[in-house]
Coordinates of C-alpha atoms in Angstrom, one line a residue:
X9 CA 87.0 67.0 103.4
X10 CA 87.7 69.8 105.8
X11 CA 88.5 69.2 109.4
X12 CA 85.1 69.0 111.8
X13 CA 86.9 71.3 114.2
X14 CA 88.3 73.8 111.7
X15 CA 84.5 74.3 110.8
X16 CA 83.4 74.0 114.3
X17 CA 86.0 77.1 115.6
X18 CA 85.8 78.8 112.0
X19 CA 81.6 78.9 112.1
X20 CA 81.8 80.2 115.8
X21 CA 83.9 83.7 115.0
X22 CA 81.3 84.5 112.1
X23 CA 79.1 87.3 113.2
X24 CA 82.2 88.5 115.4
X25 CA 82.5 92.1 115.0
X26 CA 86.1 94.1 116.0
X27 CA 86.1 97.5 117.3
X28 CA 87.4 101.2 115.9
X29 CA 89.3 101.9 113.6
X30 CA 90.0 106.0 113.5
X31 CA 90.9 107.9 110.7
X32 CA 94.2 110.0 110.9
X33 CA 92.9 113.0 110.0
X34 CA 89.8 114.7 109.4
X35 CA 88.3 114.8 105.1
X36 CA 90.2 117.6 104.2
X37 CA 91.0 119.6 100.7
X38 CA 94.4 118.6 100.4
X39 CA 94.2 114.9 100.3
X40 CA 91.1 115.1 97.7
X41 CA 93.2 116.6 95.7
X42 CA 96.1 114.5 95.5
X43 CA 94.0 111.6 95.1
X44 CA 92.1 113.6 92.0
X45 CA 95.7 114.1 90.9
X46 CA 96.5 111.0 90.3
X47 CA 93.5 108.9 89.3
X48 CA 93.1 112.1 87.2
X49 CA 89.5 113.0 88.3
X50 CA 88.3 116.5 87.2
X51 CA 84.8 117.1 88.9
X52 CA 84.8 120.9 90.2
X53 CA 82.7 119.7 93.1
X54 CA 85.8 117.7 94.9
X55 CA 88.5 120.5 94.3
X56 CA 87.3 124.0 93.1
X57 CA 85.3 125.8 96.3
X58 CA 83.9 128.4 94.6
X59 CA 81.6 126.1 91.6
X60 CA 81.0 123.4 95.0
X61 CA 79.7 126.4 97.0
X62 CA 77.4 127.3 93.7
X63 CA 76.2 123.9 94.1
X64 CA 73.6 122.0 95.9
X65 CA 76.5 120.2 98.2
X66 CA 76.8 123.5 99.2
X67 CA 80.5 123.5 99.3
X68 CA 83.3 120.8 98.3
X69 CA 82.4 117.2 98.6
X70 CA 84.8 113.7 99.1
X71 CA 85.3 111.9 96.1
X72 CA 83.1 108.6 97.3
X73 CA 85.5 105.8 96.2
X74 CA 88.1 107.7 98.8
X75 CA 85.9 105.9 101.5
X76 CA 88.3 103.6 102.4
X77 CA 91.1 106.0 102.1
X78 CA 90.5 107.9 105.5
X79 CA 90.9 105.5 107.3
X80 CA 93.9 103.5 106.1
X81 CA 97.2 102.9 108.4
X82 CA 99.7 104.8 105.7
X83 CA 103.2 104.0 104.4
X84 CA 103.8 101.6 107.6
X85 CA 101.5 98.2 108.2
X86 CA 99.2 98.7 110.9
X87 CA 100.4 101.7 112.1
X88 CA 96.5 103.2 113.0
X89 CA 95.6 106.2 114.5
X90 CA 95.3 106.5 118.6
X91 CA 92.8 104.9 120.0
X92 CA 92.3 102.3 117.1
X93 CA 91.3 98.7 118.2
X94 CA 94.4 96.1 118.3
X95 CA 91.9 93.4 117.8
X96 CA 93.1 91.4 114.5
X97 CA 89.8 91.2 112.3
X98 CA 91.6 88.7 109.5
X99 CA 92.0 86.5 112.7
X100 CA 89.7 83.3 111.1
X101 CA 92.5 83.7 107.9
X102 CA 95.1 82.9 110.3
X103 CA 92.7 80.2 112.0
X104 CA 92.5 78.2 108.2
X105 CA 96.1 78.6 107.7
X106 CA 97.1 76.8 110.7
X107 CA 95.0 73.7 109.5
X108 CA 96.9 73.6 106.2
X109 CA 95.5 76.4 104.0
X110 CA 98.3 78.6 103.2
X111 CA 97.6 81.0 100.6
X112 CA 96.0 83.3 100.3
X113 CA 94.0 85.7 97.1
X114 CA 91.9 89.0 97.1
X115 CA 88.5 87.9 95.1
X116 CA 86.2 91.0 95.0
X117 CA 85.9 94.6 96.4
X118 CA 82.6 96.3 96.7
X119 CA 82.1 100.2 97.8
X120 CA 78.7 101.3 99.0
X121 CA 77.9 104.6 99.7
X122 CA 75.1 106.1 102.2
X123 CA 76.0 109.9 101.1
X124 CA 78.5 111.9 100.5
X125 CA 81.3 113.6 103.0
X126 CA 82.1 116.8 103.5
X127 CA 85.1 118.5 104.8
X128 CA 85.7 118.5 108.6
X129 CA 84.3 114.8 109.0
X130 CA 86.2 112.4 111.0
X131 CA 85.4 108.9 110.1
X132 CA 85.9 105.5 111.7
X133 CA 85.6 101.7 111.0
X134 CA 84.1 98.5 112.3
X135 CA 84.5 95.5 111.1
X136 CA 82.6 92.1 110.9
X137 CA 83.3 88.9 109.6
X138 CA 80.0 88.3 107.6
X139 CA 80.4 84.8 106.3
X140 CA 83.1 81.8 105.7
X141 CA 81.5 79.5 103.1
X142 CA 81.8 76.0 102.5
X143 CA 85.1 74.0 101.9
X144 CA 85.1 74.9 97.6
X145 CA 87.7 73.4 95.1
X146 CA 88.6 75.9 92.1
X147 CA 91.5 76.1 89.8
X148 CA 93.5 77.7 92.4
X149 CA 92.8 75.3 94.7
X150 CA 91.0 73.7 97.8
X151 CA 89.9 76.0 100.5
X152 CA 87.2 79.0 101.8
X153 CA 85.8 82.0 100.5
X154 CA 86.1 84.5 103.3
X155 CA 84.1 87.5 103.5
X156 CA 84.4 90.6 105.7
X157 CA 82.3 94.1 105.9
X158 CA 83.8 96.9 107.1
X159 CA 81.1 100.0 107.6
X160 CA 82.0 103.6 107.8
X161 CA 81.1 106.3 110.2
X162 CA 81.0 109.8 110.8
X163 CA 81.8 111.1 113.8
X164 CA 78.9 113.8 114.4
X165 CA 77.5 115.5 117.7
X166 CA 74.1 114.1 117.3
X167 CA 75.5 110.8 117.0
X168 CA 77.7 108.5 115.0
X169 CA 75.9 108.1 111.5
X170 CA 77.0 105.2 109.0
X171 CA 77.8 106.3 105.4
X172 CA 79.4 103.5 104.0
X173 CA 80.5 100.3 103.7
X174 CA 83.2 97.9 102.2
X175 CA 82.6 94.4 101.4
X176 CA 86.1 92.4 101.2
X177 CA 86.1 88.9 100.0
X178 CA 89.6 87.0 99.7
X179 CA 89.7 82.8 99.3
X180 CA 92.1 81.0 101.6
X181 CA 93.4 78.1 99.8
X182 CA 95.6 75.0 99.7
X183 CA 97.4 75.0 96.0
X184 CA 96.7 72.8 93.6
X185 CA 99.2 70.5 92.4
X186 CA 99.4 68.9 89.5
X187 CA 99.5 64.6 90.0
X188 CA 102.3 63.2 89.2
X189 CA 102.0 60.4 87.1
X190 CA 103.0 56.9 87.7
X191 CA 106.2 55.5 87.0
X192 CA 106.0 53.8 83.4
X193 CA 108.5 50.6 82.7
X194 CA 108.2 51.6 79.2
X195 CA 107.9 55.3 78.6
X196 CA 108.5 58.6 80.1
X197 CA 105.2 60.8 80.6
X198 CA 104.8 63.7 78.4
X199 CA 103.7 66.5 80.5
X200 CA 100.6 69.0 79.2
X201 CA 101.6 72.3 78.6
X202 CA 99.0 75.1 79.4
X203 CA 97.7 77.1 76.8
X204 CA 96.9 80.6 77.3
X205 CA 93.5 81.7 77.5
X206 CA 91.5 82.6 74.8
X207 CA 89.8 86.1 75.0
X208 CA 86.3 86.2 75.1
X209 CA 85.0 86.5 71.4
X210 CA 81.4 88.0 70.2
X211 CA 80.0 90.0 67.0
X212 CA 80.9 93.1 68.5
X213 CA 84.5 91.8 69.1
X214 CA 85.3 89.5 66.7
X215 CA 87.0 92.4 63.9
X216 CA 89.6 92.8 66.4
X217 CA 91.0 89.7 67.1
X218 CA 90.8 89.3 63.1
X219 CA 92.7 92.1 62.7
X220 CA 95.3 91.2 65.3
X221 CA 95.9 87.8 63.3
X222 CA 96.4 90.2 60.3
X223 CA 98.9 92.4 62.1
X224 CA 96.6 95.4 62.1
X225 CA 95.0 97.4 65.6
X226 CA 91.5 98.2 64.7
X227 CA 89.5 100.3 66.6
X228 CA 85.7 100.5 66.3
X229 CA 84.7 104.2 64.7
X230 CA 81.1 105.9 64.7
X231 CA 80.2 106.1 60.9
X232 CA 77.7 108.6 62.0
X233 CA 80.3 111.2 64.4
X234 CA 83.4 109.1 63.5
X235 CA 83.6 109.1 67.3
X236 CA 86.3 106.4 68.1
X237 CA 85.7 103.7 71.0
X238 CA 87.2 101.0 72.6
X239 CA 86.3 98.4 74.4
X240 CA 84.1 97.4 71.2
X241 CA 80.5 98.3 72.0
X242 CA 77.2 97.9 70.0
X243 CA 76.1 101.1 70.1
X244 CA 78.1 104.9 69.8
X245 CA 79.0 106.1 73.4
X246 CA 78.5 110.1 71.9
X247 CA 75.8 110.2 69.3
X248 CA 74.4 106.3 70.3
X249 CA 74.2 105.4 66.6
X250 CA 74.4 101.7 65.8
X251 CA 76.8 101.8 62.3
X252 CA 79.8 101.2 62.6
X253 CA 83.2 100.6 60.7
X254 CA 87.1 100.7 62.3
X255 CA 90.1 102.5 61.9
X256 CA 93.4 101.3 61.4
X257 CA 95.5 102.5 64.5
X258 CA 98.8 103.3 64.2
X259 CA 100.2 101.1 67.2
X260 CA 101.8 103.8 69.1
X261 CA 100.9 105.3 72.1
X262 CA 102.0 106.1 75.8
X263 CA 102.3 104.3 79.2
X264 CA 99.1 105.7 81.1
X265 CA 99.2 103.1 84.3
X266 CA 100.1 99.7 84.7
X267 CA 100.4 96.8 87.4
X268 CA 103.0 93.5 87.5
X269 CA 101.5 90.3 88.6
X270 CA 103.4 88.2 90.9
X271 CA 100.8 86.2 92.6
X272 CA 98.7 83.8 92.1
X273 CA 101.1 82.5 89.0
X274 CA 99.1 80.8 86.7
X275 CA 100.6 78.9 83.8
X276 CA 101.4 79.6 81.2
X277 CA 102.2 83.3 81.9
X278 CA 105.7 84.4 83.4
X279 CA 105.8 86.4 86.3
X280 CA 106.2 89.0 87.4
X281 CA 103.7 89.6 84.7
X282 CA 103.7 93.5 83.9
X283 CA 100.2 94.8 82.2
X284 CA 99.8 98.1 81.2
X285 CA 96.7 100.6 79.9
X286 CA 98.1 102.0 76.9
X287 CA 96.3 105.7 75.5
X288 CA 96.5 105.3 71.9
X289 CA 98.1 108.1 69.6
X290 CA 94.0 108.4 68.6
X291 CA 92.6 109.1 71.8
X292 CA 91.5 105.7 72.9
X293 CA 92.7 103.3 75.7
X294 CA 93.7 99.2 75.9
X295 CA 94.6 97.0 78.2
X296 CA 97.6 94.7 76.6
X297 CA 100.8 92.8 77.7
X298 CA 104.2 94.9 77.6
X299 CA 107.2 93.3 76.7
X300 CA 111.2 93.9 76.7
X301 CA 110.7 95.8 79.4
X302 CA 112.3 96.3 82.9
X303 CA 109.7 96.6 85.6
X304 CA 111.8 98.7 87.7
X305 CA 112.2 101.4 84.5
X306 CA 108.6 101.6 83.4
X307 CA 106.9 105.1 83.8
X308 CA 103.7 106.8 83.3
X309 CA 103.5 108.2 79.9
X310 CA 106.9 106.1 78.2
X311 CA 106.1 106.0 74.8
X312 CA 105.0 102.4 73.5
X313 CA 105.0 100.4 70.2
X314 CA 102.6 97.2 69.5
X315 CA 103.7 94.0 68.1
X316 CA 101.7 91.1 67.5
X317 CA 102.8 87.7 69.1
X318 CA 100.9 84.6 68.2
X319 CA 100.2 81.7 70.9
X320 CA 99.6 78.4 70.7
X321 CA 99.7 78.7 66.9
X322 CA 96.6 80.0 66.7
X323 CA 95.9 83.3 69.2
X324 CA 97.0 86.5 67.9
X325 CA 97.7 89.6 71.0
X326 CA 98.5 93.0 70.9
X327 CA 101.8 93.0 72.8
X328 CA 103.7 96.6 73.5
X329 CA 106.8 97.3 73.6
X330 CA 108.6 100.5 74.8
X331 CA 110.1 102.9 72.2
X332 CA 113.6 103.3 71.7
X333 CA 114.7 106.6 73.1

């Protein structure tokens, strides 16, 4: 049961709003492009002037998930533009923590859009902490979901107009611990060990994980276009026929991205856990596992190999493993 006068103080900052937040710079054509560069983005309308002036923008448009990018501090924590707000909006975080609620884990991210931007626009922040629900106990463990909006503006001469907002949603938590059993006169207790997680498993999936327990990485193909597609998906992403049949890939591919989990560690993985998003030799793209790997060595496009590894006697995975040089 939560404290009466954590609720009491956390329940009287909700609503609170926090002031400015100012961009660095203004939306300019340099910045869209980098970011294009790297998530890899080629929509004429964000970098070529000539086919956005041809368009009904009228001239070169902000990528819209770069919302949040304008205003952001840079390589150095909280270091904000002039005239930003030193008002801490994550203050209620730092409120739960102080009654015993430590950690602390990112749950959801949601973009909305009112339009798009256009060059020249210098944008700003507010920030309001929407809601703090209920004490909740998940596998994590015991604590609050926390949930902040931060809306966007423009800075225009007829006035400030809103075109966009970011809903943020983290869960501030005390971890769970496992009980320890009572001492036993007669025997020692045998602890549990996790099992990993079974992926979830449907007629449209089911070939795959088949084939993985076969040693094989089948990937759904079009009978119609041959069109190859993965995730699995009932129905032909080109020509939207419904037949269907797979193709034996050859389990060799490159590095396109990846991440390394180090928190929350949840059993039975090890962390840091590095994931990648492999591109297939035939076109296509997976999420899997990489292994005998150095985290600090891994690079965008490293050649990869999959092996299968079985868990728990009984779950087959498409590992991957980087390629001898």
């Amino acid at each position: 049961m939560a404290d009466p006068q954590l609720l009491s103080s956390v329940r009287a900052l909700v609503g609170r709003e926090y002031g400015h937040v100012y961009a660095w710079d203004a939306v300019n054509a340099p910045m869209i492009r980098h970011w294009c560069e790297v998530i890899g983005l080629q929509n004429p309308l964000y970098t070529d002037p000539v086919a956005a002036a041809g368009s009904r923008h009228d001239g070169i448009i902000a990528p819209p998930p770069m919302l949040q990018i304008w205003c952001m501090e840079g390589f150095h924590m909280n270091n904000y533009a002039p005239g930003s707000t030193s008002e801490n909006p994550y203050e209620v975080l730092g409120l739960i923590e102080s009654y015993g609620y430590p950690s602390v884990v990112a749950v959801n991210s949601e973009l909305t859009f009112e339009r798009n931007l256009r060059l020249g626009e210098k944008l700003y922040y507010t920030t309001r902490l929407d809601s703090v629900g209920d004490e909740k106990t998940t596998g994590l463990g015991t604590g609050f979901f926390v949930t902040l909006v931060m809306s966007y503006f423009s800075q225009t001469a007829a006035g400030d107009e809103k075109v966009g907002e970011l809903l943020f949603r983290v869960f501030k938590f005390k971890p769970a611990h496992a009980h320890k059993a009572e001492p036993q006169a007669s025997a020692e207790p045998v602890p549990v060990a996790a099992k990993r997680p079974k992926p979830g498993m449907s007629d449209d999936t089911r070939y795959f994980w088949d084939g993985c327990k076969q040693g094989q990485l089948l990937i759904q193909r079009c009978t119609h276009c041959a069109t190859l597609r993965h995730p699995p998906a009932p129905v032909c992403i080109q020509c939207h026929s419904f037949d269907w049949d797979t193709q034996q890939a050859s389990g060799k591919g490159e590095l396109y991205s990846f991440v390394v989990m180090h928190y929350p560690e949840v059993a039975p993985f090890d962390h840091p856990n590095p994931i990648g998003l492999i591109e297939l030799d035939e076109g296509v793209r997976l999420i899997a596992g990489l292994v005998g790997v150095n985290r600090d060595e891994l690079q965008i496009g490293q050649r990869m190999q999959v092996e299968f590894q079985t868990f728990d006697d009984d779950l087959a995975l498409p590992m991957f493993r980087p390629l001898a040089q």
